Coordinates of C-alpha atoms (C1' of nucleotides) in Angstrom, one line a residue:
Chain C
M4 CA 37.5 90.4 -1.2
R5 CA 34.7 92.6 0.0
K6 CA 34.8 90.9 3.3
R7 CA 38.5 91.6 3.7
V8 CA 37.8 95.3 3.3
A9 CA 34.9 95.2 5.7
D10 CA 37.0 93.5 8.3
L11 CA 39.6 96.1 7.9
I12 CA 37.1 98.8 8.6
S13 CA 35.7 97.0 11.6
A14 CA 39.2 96.8 13.1
A15 CA 39.7 100.5 12.5
L16 CA 36.4 101.3 14.3
L17 CA 37.5 99.3 17.3
V18 CA 40.6 101.4 17.5
L19 CA 38.6 104.5 17.4
Q20 CA 36.3 103.2 20.1
K21 CA 39.3 102.6 22.3
N22 CA 40.5 106.1 21.7
G23 CA 37.1 107.5 22.6
V24 CA 36.4 109.0 19.2
I25 CA 33.2 107.2 18.7
A26 CA 30.8 105.7 21.2
T27 CA 31.6 102.2 22.6
G28 CA 29.2 99.3 22.3
D29 CA 28.1 97.5 19.2
L30 CA 29.8 98.5 16.0
P31 CA 27.5 100.5 13.8
I32 CA 26.1 98.9 10.7
F33 CA 27.8 100.2 7.6
Q34 CA 28.0 99.2 3.9
V35 CA 30.8 98.2 1.7
D36 CA 29.7 98.6 -1.9
I37 CA 31.3 98.2 -5.3
P38 CA 30.9 101.7 -6.8
K39 CA 29.5 102.2 -10.2
I40 CA 32.3 104.5 -11.3
P41 CA 35.9 103.4 -11.3
E42 CA 37.0 106.8 -10.0
H43 CA 35.3 105.8 -6.7
G44 CA 37.6 102.9 -6.2
D45 CA 37.1 99.2 -6.0
F46 CA 35.1 99.4 -2.8
A47 CA 33.4 102.3 -1.1
T48 CA 32.0 102.6 2.4
N49 CA 29.5 104.9 3.9
V50 CA 30.8 104.2 7.4
A51 CA 31.8 107.8 8.1
L52 CA 28.4 109.1 7.2
V53 CA 26.8 106.6 9.5
V54 CA 29.1 107.3 12.5
A55 CA 29.3 111.1 12.0
K56 CA 26.3 111.9 14.1
S57 CA 27.4 110.0 17.2
A58 CA 30.9 111.2 16.9
R59 CA 29.6 114.7 16.6
Q60 CA 32.0 115.6 13.9
A61 CA 31.7 116.2 10.2
P62 CA 31.6 113.1 8.1
R63 CA 34.7 113.9 6.2
Q64 CA 36.7 114.5 9.5
V65 CA 35.5 111.1 10.8
A66 CA 36.5 109.5 7.5
A67 CA 40.0 110.9 7.9
L68 CA 40.2 109.4 11.4
I69 CA 39.1 106.0 10.1
R70 CA 41.6 106.1 7.4
E71 CA 44.3 106.9 9.9
A72 CA 43.3 103.9 11.9
L73 CA 43.3 101.4 9.0
N74 CA 45.9 98.7 9.3
P75 CA 46.0 96.9 6.0
P76 CA 48.3 94.0 5.3
P77 CA 51.2 95.0 3.0
G78 CA 50.5 95.0 -0.7
M79 CA 46.7 95.1 -0.4
L80 CA 45.7 98.7 -0.7
A81 CA 47.1 101.1 -3.4
R82 CA 45.2 104.1 -2.1
V83 CA 42.4 105.2 0.2
D84 CA 40.5 108.4 -0.7
I85 CA 37.9 110.4 1.0
A86 CA 35.3 111.7 -1.4
G87 CA 32.0 113.5 -1.7
P88 CA 30.1 113.9 1.6
G89 CA 32.4 111.5 3.4
F90 CA 32.7 108.2 1.5
I91 CA 35.9 106.3 1.9
N92 CA 37.1 104.8 -1.3
F93 CA 39.4 101.9 -1.4
F94 CA 41.7 101.2 -4.3
L95 CA 43.3 97.8 -4.2
E96 CA 46.6 96.9 -5.6
D97 CA 46.1 95.0 -8.9
S98 CA 48.0 92.1 -7.6
S99 CA 45.7 91.5 -4.7
W100 CA 42.9 90.6 -7.0
L101 CA 45.0 87.6 -8.2
Q102 CA 44.1 85.9 -5.0
V103 CA 40.7 85.1 -6.6
L104 CA 42.1 82.6 -9.0
A105 CA 43.8 80.7 -6.2
D106 CA 40.5 80.8 -4.3
I107 CA 38.7 79.3 -7.3
E108 CA 41.3 76.7 -7.9
A109 CA 41.2 75.7 -4.2
A110 CA 37.5 75.4 -4.2
Q111 CA 37.6 72.7 -6.9
G112 CA 34.5 73.6 -8.8
K113 CA 32.7 74.8 -5.7
Y114 CA 33.7 78.4 -5.8
G115 CA 30.5 80.3 -4.9
D116 CA 29.4 77.7 -2.3
S117 CA 29.3 78.8 1.3
T118 CA 28.3 77.6 4.7
M119 CA 25.9 80.5 5.5
G120 CA 23.0 78.0 5.8
A121 CA 24.8 75.3 7.7
G122 CA 22.6 73.4 10.0
K123 CA 19.4 74.8 8.5
K124 CA 16.8 72.4 7.1
V125 CA 14.7 73.9 4.4
Q126 CA 11.8 72.5 2.4
V127 CA 11.0 74.0 -1.0
E128 CA 7.5 72.9 -2.1
F129 CA 6.7 73.8 -5.7
V130 CA 4.7 73.1 -8.8
S131 CA 2.2 71.0 -6.8
A132 CA -0.2 71.2 -9.8
N133 CA -3.4 69.3 -9.3
P134 CA -3.4 66.1 -11.3
T135 CA -6.3 67.1 -13.4
G136 CA -4.5 68.2 -16.5
P137 CA -1.0 68.6 -18.0
L138 CA 1.5 71.2 -16.7
H139 CA 1.3 74.5 -18.5
V140 CA 3.8 77.2 -18.9
G141 CA 3.0 78.8 -15.6
H142 CA 3.9 75.6 -13.9
G143 CA 7.1 75.6 -15.8
R144 CA 8.1 78.9 -14.4
G145 CA 7.3 77.7 -10.9
A146 CA 9.4 74.6 -11.6
A147 CA 12.4 76.5 -12.8
L148 CA 12.2 78.9 -9.9
G149 CA 11.8 76.2 -7.2
D150 CA 14.5 74.0 -8.6
A151 CA 17.0 76.8 -9.0
L152 CA 16.2 78.1 -5.6
A153 CA 16.7 74.7 -4.1
N154 CA 20.0 74.4 -5.9
I155 CA 21.1 77.8 -4.5
L156 CA 20.1 77.0 -1.0
A157 CA 21.9 73.7 -1.2
A158 CA 25.0 75.5 -2.5
T159 CA 24.9 77.9 0.5
G160 CA 25.0 75.1 2.9
H161 CA 21.3 74.5 3.6
Q162 CA 19.9 71.0 3.9
V163 CA 17.2 71.1 1.2
E164 CA 14.3 68.9 0.3
R165 CA 12.2 69.4 -2.8
E166 CA 8.6 68.4 -2.5
Y167 CA 5.5 68.2 -4.7
Y168 CA 2.1 68.1 -3.0
I169 CA -0.5 66.2 -4.8
N170 CA -4.1 67.3 -4.4
D171 CA -5.7 64.0 -5.1
V172 CA -8.7 64.3 -2.8
G173 CA -12.0 66.0 -3.1
L174 CA -14.5 67.4 -5.6
Q175 CA -12.0 68.0 -8.4
M176 CA -11.2 64.3 -8.6
Q177 CA -14.9 63.5 -8.9
T178 CA -15.2 66.1 -11.6
L179 CA -12.2 64.6 -13.3
G180 CA -13.7 61.1 -13.1
L181 CA -17.0 62.3 -14.4
S182 CA -15.3 64.0 -17.3
L183 CA -13.5 60.9 -18.3
F184 CA -16.7 58.8 -17.9
R185 CA -18.6 61.1 -20.2
R186 CA -15.9 61.0 -22.8
A187 CA -15.8 57.2 -22.6
Q188 CA -19.6 57.2 -23.2
E189 CA -19.1 59.4 -26.2
L190 CA -16.5 57.1 -27.6
Q191 CA -19.1 54.3 -27.3
G192 CA -21.5 56.4 -29.4
L193 CA -23.8 57.3 -26.5
S194 CA -25.1 60.8 -26.5
V195 CA -24.2 62.7 -23.4
T196 CA -24.2 66.1 -21.9
F197 CA -20.8 67.0 -20.8
P198 CA -20.6 68.4 -17.2
E199 CA -20.6 72.2 -17.1
H200 CA -17.5 72.4 -15.0
G201 CA -15.8 69.4 -16.5
Y202 CA -12.3 69.2 -17.8
Q203 CA -12.6 69.8 -21.6
G204 CA -9.1 69.3 -22.8
D205 CA -8.4 66.7 -25.5
Y206 CA -6.2 64.8 -23.1
I207 CA -9.3 63.6 -21.4
K208 CA -10.5 61.9 -24.6
T209 CA -7.2 60.2 -24.9
L210 CA -7.4 59.0 -21.4
A211 CA -10.9 57.7 -22.0
Q212 CA -9.6 55.6 -24.8
H213 CA -7.0 54.1 -22.5
Y214 CA -9.6 53.6 -19.8
L215 CA -11.8 51.7 -22.2
A216 CA -8.9 49.6 -23.3
A217 CA -8.1 48.7 -19.8
H218 CA -11.4 48.3 -18.1
G219 CA -13.9 47.6 -20.9
P220 CA -17.0 49.5 -21.8
V221 CA -18.8 51.9 -19.4
P222 CA -22.5 51.7 -18.7
A223 CA -25.1 54.2 -20.1
G224 CA -26.6 56.8 -17.8
D225 CA -25.0 58.2 -14.6
P226 CA -22.1 56.3 -13.0
D227 CA -22.3 54.8 -9.6
S228 CA -19.9 56.0 -7.0
Q229 CA -17.6 53.1 -7.4
T230 CA -17.3 53.7 -11.1
L231 CA -16.8 57.4 -10.7
E232 CA -14.0 56.8 -8.2
R233 CA -12.3 54.3 -10.5
C234 CA -12.5 56.8 -13.4
G235 CA -11.2 59.6 -11.2
R236 CA -8.3 57.5 -9.9
F237 CA -7.5 56.2 -13.4
A238 CA -7.3 59.7 -14.8
G239 CA -5.5 61.1 -11.8
E240 CA -2.8 58.5 -11.8
A241 CA -2.3 58.7 -15.6
I242 CA -2.0 62.5 -15.5
L243 CA 0.3 62.4 -12.5
A244 CA 2.6 60.0 -14.4
E245 CA 2.7 62.5 -17.3
I246 CA 3.5 65.4 -15.0
Q247 CA 6.3 63.4 -13.4
Q248 CA 7.7 62.7 -16.9
D249 CA 7.4 66.3 -17.9
L250 CA 9.3 67.5 -14.8
A251 CA 11.9 64.8 -15.2
D252 CA 12.5 66.0 -18.8
F253 CA 12.6 69.6 -17.5
G254 CA 15.4 68.5 -15.2
V255 CA 13.6 68.7 -11.9
Q256 CA 13.9 65.9 -9.4
F257 CA 11.7 65.9 -6.4
D258 CA 12.7 64.2 -3.1
H259 CA 9.1 63.7 -2.1
W260 CA 5.8 63.4 -3.8
Y261 CA 3.4 63.9 -1.0
S262 CA -0.2 62.8 -1.5
E263 CA -3.0 64.6 0.2
T264 CA -4.6 61.2 0.7
R265 CA -2.0 60.4 3.4
L266 CA -3.2 63.3 5.5
F267 CA -6.5 61.4 5.9
Q268 CA -5.0 57.9 6.1
E269 CA -2.5 58.8 8.7
Q270 CA -4.9 60.9 10.8
I271 CA -2.7 63.9 10.3
L272 CA -5.7 66.1 9.7
D273 CA -7.2 65.1 13.0
K274 CA -4.0 65.8 14.9
A275 CA -3.5 69.2 13.3
L276 CA -7.1 70.2 14.0
A277 CA -6.8 68.9 17.5
T278 CA -3.8 71.2 18.0
L279 CA -5.8 74.2 16.8
Q280 CA -8.7 73.1 19.0
D281 CA -6.5 72.9 22.1
Q282 CA -5.2 76.4 21.3
G283 CA -8.8 77.6 21.1
Y284 CA -8.8 78.7 17.5
L285 CA -11.6 76.5 16.3
Y286 CA -15.3 77.1 16.9
E287 CA -18.7 75.8 15.6
A288 CA -21.1 78.1 13.8
D289 CA -23.9 77.6 11.3
G290 CA -23.3 73.9 11.5
A291 CA -19.7 74.2 10.3
L292 CA -16.3 74.2 12.0
W293 CA -14.4 77.5 11.7
F294 CA -10.8 78.6 12.1
R295 CA -10.4 82.0 13.8
A296 CA -8.1 83.5 11.2
T297 CA -9.1 87.0 12.2
A298 CA -7.2 86.5 15.4
F299 CA -4.0 86.9 13.2
G300 CA -5.1 89.6 10.9
D301 CA -6.9 87.7 8.1
E302 CA -10.0 89.5 7.0
K303 CA -12.4 86.7 7.9
D304 CA -12.6 83.4 9.7
R305 CA -12.4 80.4 7.5
V306 CA -14.4 77.2 7.3
V307 CA -12.5 74.0 8.0
R308 CA -15.3 71.5 8.0
R309 CA -18.5 72.1 6.0
Q310 CA -22.1 71.6 7.2
T311 CA -21.9 68.3 5.2
G312 CA -19.2 67.1 7.5
V313 CA -16.6 67.1 4.7
T314 CA -13.4 69.0 5.4
T315 CA -12.2 71.8 3.1
Y316 CA -9.1 72.0 1.0
F317 CA -8.0 74.6 3.6
A318 CA -8.2 71.9 6.3
S319 CA -5.9 69.7 4.3
D320 CA -3.5 72.6 4.0
I321 CA -3.6 73.2 7.8
A322 CA -2.7 69.6 8.3
Y323 CA 0.0 69.6 5.6
H324 CA 1.7 72.6 7.0
W325 CA 1.4 71.3 10.6
L326 CA 3.2 68.2 9.3
K327 CA 5.9 70.2 7.5
F328 CA 7.0 71.7 10.8
Q329 CA 6.6 68.4 12.6
R330 CA 9.1 67.1 10.1
G331 CA 11.7 69.4 11.5
F332 CA 12.1 72.0 8.8
D333 CA 13.5 75.3 10.1
Q334 CA 12.3 77.1 7.0
V335 CA 9.4 76.2 4.7
I336 CA 9.1 77.8 1.3
D337 CA 5.9 77.4 -0.7
I338 CA 5.9 78.5 -4.3
W339 CA 2.5 79.4 -5.6
G340 CA 1.0 81.0 -8.6
A341 CA 0.1 84.6 -7.9
D342 CA -3.6 83.9 -8.4
H343 CA -3.5 82.2 -5.0
H344 CA -2.2 85.2 -3.2
G345 CA -5.5 85.8 -1.4
Y346 CA -4.7 82.5 0.4
V347 CA -1.5 83.6 2.0
P348 CA -2.9 85.5 5.1
R349 CA -5.0 82.6 6.3
L350 CA -2.1 80.2 6.0
Q351 CA 0.2 82.6 7.8
A352 CA -2.6 82.8 10.4
V353 CA -2.5 79.0 10.7
V354 CA 1.2 78.9 11.3
Q355 CA 0.9 81.4 14.1
A356 CA -2.0 79.6 15.6
L357 CA 0.1 76.5 15.7
G358 CA 2.7 78.5 17.7
I359 CA 5.3 78.6 15.0
A360 CA 7.2 81.8 14.3
P361 CA 5.6 83.3 11.1
E362 CA 8.9 84.0 9.4
R363 CA 9.6 80.3 9.2
L364 CA 7.0 80.1 6.4
T365 CA 7.7 82.0 3.2
V366 CA 5.2 82.0 0.4
L367 CA 6.8 83.0 -2.9
L368 CA 4.2 84.1 -5.5
V369 CA 5.1 83.6 -9.1
Q370 CA 3.4 86.0 -11.4
L371 CA 1.8 84.7 -14.5
V372 CA 3.5 84.1 -17.8
S373 CA 1.9 85.5 -20.9
L374 CA 2.8 83.6 -24.0
L375 CA 3.4 85.4 -27.2
R376 CA 4.1 84.3 -30.7
E377 CA 5.6 87.0 -33.0
G378 CA 4.5 89.6 -30.4
Q379 CA 0.9 88.4 -30.5
P380 CA -0.6 86.9 -27.3
V381 CA -1.4 83.2 -27.5
A382 CA -5.0 82.7 -26.2
M383 CA -5.1 80.6 -23.0
T384 CA -8.1 79.5 -21.1
T385 CA -7.6 77.1 -18.3
R386 CA -10.8 75.0 -18.1
G387 CA -11.6 75.3 -21.7
G388 CA -8.6 73.2 -22.5
T389 CA -6.9 75.5 -25.0
F390 CA -3.6 76.2 -23.3
V391 CA 0.1 75.8 -24.1
T392 CA 1.7 73.0 -22.1
L393 CA 5.1 72.9 -20.6
R394 CA 5.7 69.9 -22.8
Q395 CA 4.9 71.9 -26.0
V396 CA 7.2 74.8 -24.9
M397 CA 10.0 72.3 -24.1
D398 CA 9.7 70.6 -27.5
E399 CA 9.5 73.9 -29.3
V400 CA 12.3 75.9 -27.7
G401 CA 14.2 73.5 -25.5
K402 CA 14.6 73.0 -21.8
D403 CA 17.6 75.3 -21.4
V404 CA 16.1 78.2 -23.2
A405 CA 12.8 77.9 -21.3
R406 CA 14.6 77.7 -17.9
F407 CA 16.9 80.6 -18.6
I408 CA 14.0 82.8 -19.7
F409 CA 11.9 81.8 -16.7
L410 CA 14.8 82.7 -14.5
S411 CA 15.6 86.0 -16.1
R412 CA 12.8 87.9 -14.2
R413 CA 12.0 88.5 -10.6
A414 CA 9.3 86.1 -9.6
D415 CA 6.9 88.9 -8.7
A416 CA 7.0 90.5 -12.1
Q417 CA 4.9 89.3 -14.9
L418 CA 6.8 87.5 -17.6
E419 CA 6.4 87.8 -21.4
F420 CA 7.5 84.7 -23.2
D421 CA 7.7 85.0 -26.9
L422 CA 8.0 81.6 -28.5
E423 CA 9.4 82.9 -31.7
V424 CA 12.1 84.9 -30.1
A425 CA 13.0 82.0 -27.8
K426 CA 13.4 79.7 -30.8
K427 CA 15.9 81.9 -32.5
Q428 CA 19.5 80.9 -32.1
T429 CA 20.6 84.5 -32.2
S430 CA 21.8 87.2 -29.9
E431 CA 18.2 87.9 -29.1
N432 CA 18.4 84.8 -27.0
P433 CA 20.6 85.4 -24.0
V434 CA 21.0 81.8 -22.9
Y435 CA 23.2 81.1 -25.9
Y436 CA 25.3 84.1 -25.1
V437 CA 26.2 82.5 -21.8
Q438 CA 26.5 79.0 -23.1
Y439 CA 28.6 80.1 -26.0
A440 CA 31.1 81.6 -23.6
H441 CA 31.4 78.3 -21.9
A442 CA 31.7 76.4 -25.1
R443 CA 34.3 78.8 -26.5
L444 CA 36.5 78.2 -23.5
A445 CA 36.1 74.5 -23.8
S446 CA 37.3 74.8 -27.3
V447 CA 40.4 76.8 -26.1
F448 CA 41.2 74.1 -23.6
R449 CA 40.9 71.4 -26.2
L450 CA 43.4 73.2 -28.4
A451 CA 45.7 73.8 -25.5
A452 CA 45.6 70.1 -24.7
E453 CA 46.4 69.3 -28.3
R454 CA 49.4 71.6 -28.3
G455 CA 50.5 70.0 -25.1
I456 CA 50.6 73.2 -23.1
A457 CA 51.6 72.4 -19.5
W458 CA 49.2 73.3 -16.7
Q459 CA 50.3 75.6 -14.0
E460 CA 49.3 76.0 -10.4
A461 CA 47.8 79.4 -9.7
D462 CA 50.9 80.7 -8.1
R463 CA 51.9 84.3 -7.9
A464 CA 54.9 84.2 -10.2
V465 CA 52.8 83.2 -13.2
L466 CA 49.7 85.2 -12.4
T467 CA 51.5 88.5 -12.2
R468 CA 51.6 88.3 -15.9
L469 CA 48.0 89.3 -15.9
S470 CA 47.9 93.0 -16.1
Q471 CA 45.6 94.0 -19.0
P472 CA 42.5 96.1 -18.1
E473 CA 40.2 93.3 -19.3
E474 CA 42.0 90.9 -17.1
M475 CA 41.6 93.1 -14.0
A476 CA 37.9 93.6 -14.9
I477 CA 37.4 89.9 -15.1
L478 CA 39.1 89.3 -11.8
K479 CA 36.9 91.8 -10.1
V480 CA 33.7 90.2 -11.5
L481 CA 34.9 86.8 -10.4
A482 CA 35.6 88.1 -6.9
G483 CA 32.0 89.2 -6.7
Y484 CA 30.5 85.8 -7.4
P485 CA 30.2 84.4 -3.9
D486 CA 28.4 87.6 -2.9
V487 CA 25.9 87.1 -5.7
V488 CA 25.2 83.5 -4.7
A489 CA 24.8 84.5 -1.1
A490 CA 22.4 87.3 -2.0
A491 CA 20.4 85.0 -4.3
A492 CA 19.9 82.7 -1.4
R493 CA 19.2 85.4 1.2
H494 CA 16.6 87.1 -1.0
L495 CA 15.4 83.9 -2.6
E496 CA 16.0 85.4 -6.1
P497 CA 17.7 83.1 -8.6
H498 CA 17.5 85.7 -11.3
R499 CA 20.5 87.4 -9.7
I500 CA 22.6 84.5 -10.9
T501 CA 21.2 84.8 -14.4
Y502 CA 22.2 88.4 -14.6
Y503 CA 25.6 87.8 -13.2
L504 CA 26.3 85.1 -15.7
T505 CA 25.4 87.3 -18.6
E506 CA 27.8 89.9 -17.2
L507 CA 30.6 87.4 -16.8
A508 CA 30.0 86.1 -20.3
K509 CA 30.2 89.6 -21.6
E510 CA 33.6 90.1 -20.0
L511 CA 34.8 86.9 -21.5
H512 CA 33.7 87.6 -25.0
A513 CA 35.3 91.1 -24.9
Y514 CA 38.5 89.6 -23.5
Y515 CA 38.5 86.8 -26.1
Y516 CA 38.1 89.3 -28.9
K517 CA 40.9 91.5 -27.8
H518 CA 43.6 89.1 -26.6
R519 CA 44.9 85.7 -27.7
F520 CA 45.1 83.2 -24.9
L521 CA 47.4 80.7 -26.6
S522 CA 50.6 82.4 -27.6
D523 CA 54.3 81.7 -27.9
D524 CA 54.9 83.2 -24.5
L525 CA 54.4 80.1 -22.4
E526 CA 54.1 81.9 -19.0
L527 CA 51.6 84.4 -20.3
T528 CA 49.6 81.6 -21.9
Q529 CA 49.5 79.7 -18.6
A530 CA 48.4 82.8 -16.7
R531 CA 45.6 83.4 -19.2
L532 CA 44.5 79.8 -19.1
L533 CA 44.3 80.0 -15.4
L534 CA 42.2 83.1 -15.7
V535 CA 39.8 81.7 -18.2
R536 CA 39.6 78.4 -16.4
G537 CA 38.4 80.5 -13.4
I538 CA 35.7 82.0 -15.7
Q539 CA 34.7 78.6 -17.0
S540 CA 34.4 77.2 -13.5
V541 CA 32.1 80.0 -12.4
L542 CA 30.0 79.8 -15.6
D543 CA 29.6 76.1 -15.0
H544 CA 28.7 76.6 -11.4
G545 CA 26.2 79.3 -12.1
L546 CA 24.5 77.4 -15.0
R547 CA 24.3 74.4 -12.8
L548 CA 22.5 76.4 -10.2
L549 CA 20.0 77.4 -12.8
G550 CA 19.6 73.9 -14.1
V551 CA 20.9 74.9 -17.5
E552 CA 23.5 72.9 -19.4
A553 CA 27.0 74.1 -19.8
P554 CA 27.9 72.8 -23.3
E555 CA 31.4 71.8 -24.4
T556 CA 30.6 72.6 -28.0
M557 CA 28.0 74.6 -29.8
Chain X
rG3 C1' -15.6 98.6 -2.8
rC4 C1' -11.3 95.9 -0.3
rG5 C1' -6.5 93.4 -0.7
rC6 C1' -1.8 91.7 -3.2
rC7 C1' 1.8 92.5 -7.3
rU8 C1' 3.7 95.7 -11.1
rG9 C1' 4.7 100.8 -13.4
rU10 C1' 12.6 102.6 -15.1
rA11 C1' 15.2 104.0 -22.8
rG12 C1' 11.1 102.4 -28.8
rC13 C1' 10.6 96.8 -26.7
rU14 C1' 11.8 93.1 -22.6
rC15 C1' 13.8 94.0 -18.0
rA16 C1' 18.1 94.7 -14.0
rG17 C1' 19.1 98.2 -10.3
rU18 C1' 22.7 94.7 -4.2
rG19 C1' 19.1 95.9 3.7
rG20 C1' 18.6 104.8 0.9
rG21 C1' 24.3 106.5 -1.6
rA22 C1' 28.1 109.9 -5.7
rU23 C1' 27.0 111.0 -13.1
rA24 C1' 20.3 105.4 -13.3
rG25 C1' 22.3 100.2 -16.3
rA26 C1' 21.9 95.6 -19.7
rG27 C1' 19.9 92.9 -23.8
rC28 C1' 17.1 93.5 -28.1
rA29 C1' 15.5 96.8 -31.9
rA30 C1' 18.0 101.5 -34.8
rC31 C1' 22.5 103.6 -36.9
rG32 C1' 28.1 103.2 -38.0
rG33 C1' 32.3 99.9 -37.9
rA34 C1' 35.4 94.9 -37.0
rC35 C1' 36.2 87.9 -39.5
rU36 C1' 43.4 85.1 -43.3
rU37 C1' 43.2 84.6 -35.9
rC38 C1' 42.0 80.1 -29.8
rU39 C1' 34.2 79.0 -32.4
rA40 C1' 31.5 86.1 -35.7
rA41 C1' 25.8 82.3 -31.6
rU42 C1' 31.2 87.3 -31.1
rC43 C1' 33.3 92.3 -30.5
rC44 C1' 33.8 98.0 -30.7
rG45 C1' 31.2 102.6 -31.2
rU46 C1' 26.7 106.2 -31.7
rA47 C1' 21.9 107.4 -30.3
rG48 C1' 18.0 106.9 -26.8
rG49 C1' 15.2 108.0 -19.9
rU50 C1' 10.8 114.4 -16.3
rC51 C1' 12.7 106.3 -12.9
rG52 C1' 3.7 106.6 -13.7
rC53 C1' 2.1 111.6 -11.1
rA54 C1' 2.1 114.8 -6.6
rG55 C1' 3.6 115.5 -1.8
rG56 C1' 6.6 113.9 2.6
rU57 C1' 10.9 111.8 5.6
rU58 C1' 17.1 113.5 5.5
rC59 C1' 23.3 115.2 4.4
rG60 C1' 21.3 112.1 0.1
rA61 C1' 15.2 108.8 -2.7
rA62 C1' 14.3 104.8 -8.7
rU63 C1' 14.7 102.6 -3.6
rC64 C1' 11.3 104.4 2.6
rC65 C1' 6.0 106.8 3.9
rU66 C1' 1.1 109.0 2.3
rG67 C1' -2.3 110.1 -1.6
rC68 C1' -3.7 109.7 -6.7
rC69 C1' -3.5 107.4 -11.9
rA70 C1' -2.8 102.9 -15.0
rG71 C1' -2.2 97.4 -15.8
rG72 C1' -2.5 92.4 -13.8
rC73 C1' -4.5 89.0 -10.1
rG74 C1' -7.6 87.8 -6.1
rC75 C1' -11.8 88.6 -2.6
rG76 C1' -16.6 80.7 -1.9
rC77 C1' -18.9 75.9 3.4
rC78 C1' -14.2 75.5 -5.0
rA79 C1' -9.4 73.5 -5.3

RNA sequence: GCGCCUGUAGCUCAGUGGGAUAGAGCAACGGACUUCUAAUCCGUAGGUCGCAGGUUCGAAUCCUGCCAGGCGCGCCA
């Protein structure tokens, strides 16, 4: 609907260009907004304010000329006002909003989808937690965000792949192996000193039991390298399996689980570093190999291969991102915890050094989640092993609640998650508000079916029975949905969907309270069923994007 | 010390590439169930948009400085 108005204005501007009122050339960029106040119409544009300067006339005069030049189809516009400093306010005929319901019906459950990303291949890499411990709430937020984002990008026509990068190489795996080894020794009654930087969570003890059951007793003293590696691999694989189960239960399906090990096995690291070498961005100093990150604005150069000859984690990331673009993604989105933000400039530097346009890599930083219980912070230390896992949160409040709360904030704002509030099945908990709207409608349709009410196509004759203010308000909200999805995709902000759904649910609840849908007036009943079916369709679509269930009953 | 994020109602947060009188939920207060699901609805009250400058027709939004909170600044991952 907004687009129809914008097109109308563009056409008018072309007329004015031809008449020499405004400068020829590209059309100026103007906005068509939905005003906050009804008195300002259904849509308002600032076009006259934008054009006024080049036309060398007062904005209100320009606005009048534009209004003259408008050529709307019959029955579309009720009124066009010029207001304030030169805004043009459009008031649509009520009946023109009814088109929305026909649009929804025609889309067959896909109203909100678009083709804006057609032909674009996008990778969303998220969670990617190291397989050294269970997923915690912070990972849950990243999971909800990445998954919803991927859904939204897919709905807007992008070709999307979800990927999880497994850091299963390096020092941390040795530390993990040693932690397991020492716990195993403890279980055998040997007295040990636990490694200072070891993983202390209880889950390591459990894994040690499993290890002993599978491989038999461990020797006293320090492990040889083979044993250490076996312990590390055992723990890593077991933890990864658990992570995969957690994510599956959280409703997240990855297309690829990419192991860092492959970067070595398939010589990808060598190829990527060779590319940088060819470009002249690598140099030797102090016995190490460095990447010249300062050439692209990073604050210092970064080591790629240590004095010891072992490559760094950063080197793996160079290779991994080189590979991502080799794999043909137009857009690569990484979702990281905000504590890694210092890492962004060097990775952006790598992308540029590889000759890739920097805007093709987007790193989304997810701020941390602080967990509360009854308003009191829940203590969390990462290494110490006292943290709340995603599994615990899922068990306690449910997947849908957790996802909805995670998606009810901008990613770059810190999130407070109160377990007690999330557990309440009350209005303090917005997810139920939206789900309830959907279930309520399902209930209405069940009853309508029982009463044998005939369905009706969304044709004009029936729909003109919709004339109540609540009905007009709903139509306008429904008309805005495609814009919301598109904006969520453009800005990579799923929370826009969350807010929209809450608003739509509010419209439904108010409408439901005030008017009966099923009445003796068959035509009116059919019209209202069409309207609320449109609502249900959009609620369902939006909740699906968020990865939250749309229940039939509650 | 340097860098990134944040600062909007009592609380948690929205605020659409600068727009007209800054919004929602919760909490508070007052109302509404013989009805298609009250997990709902209606109403009241509540804000110097952290502070100070600047840019312009117009700033919560852009720029600069300051203040406060969070997170980073390894040849760790």
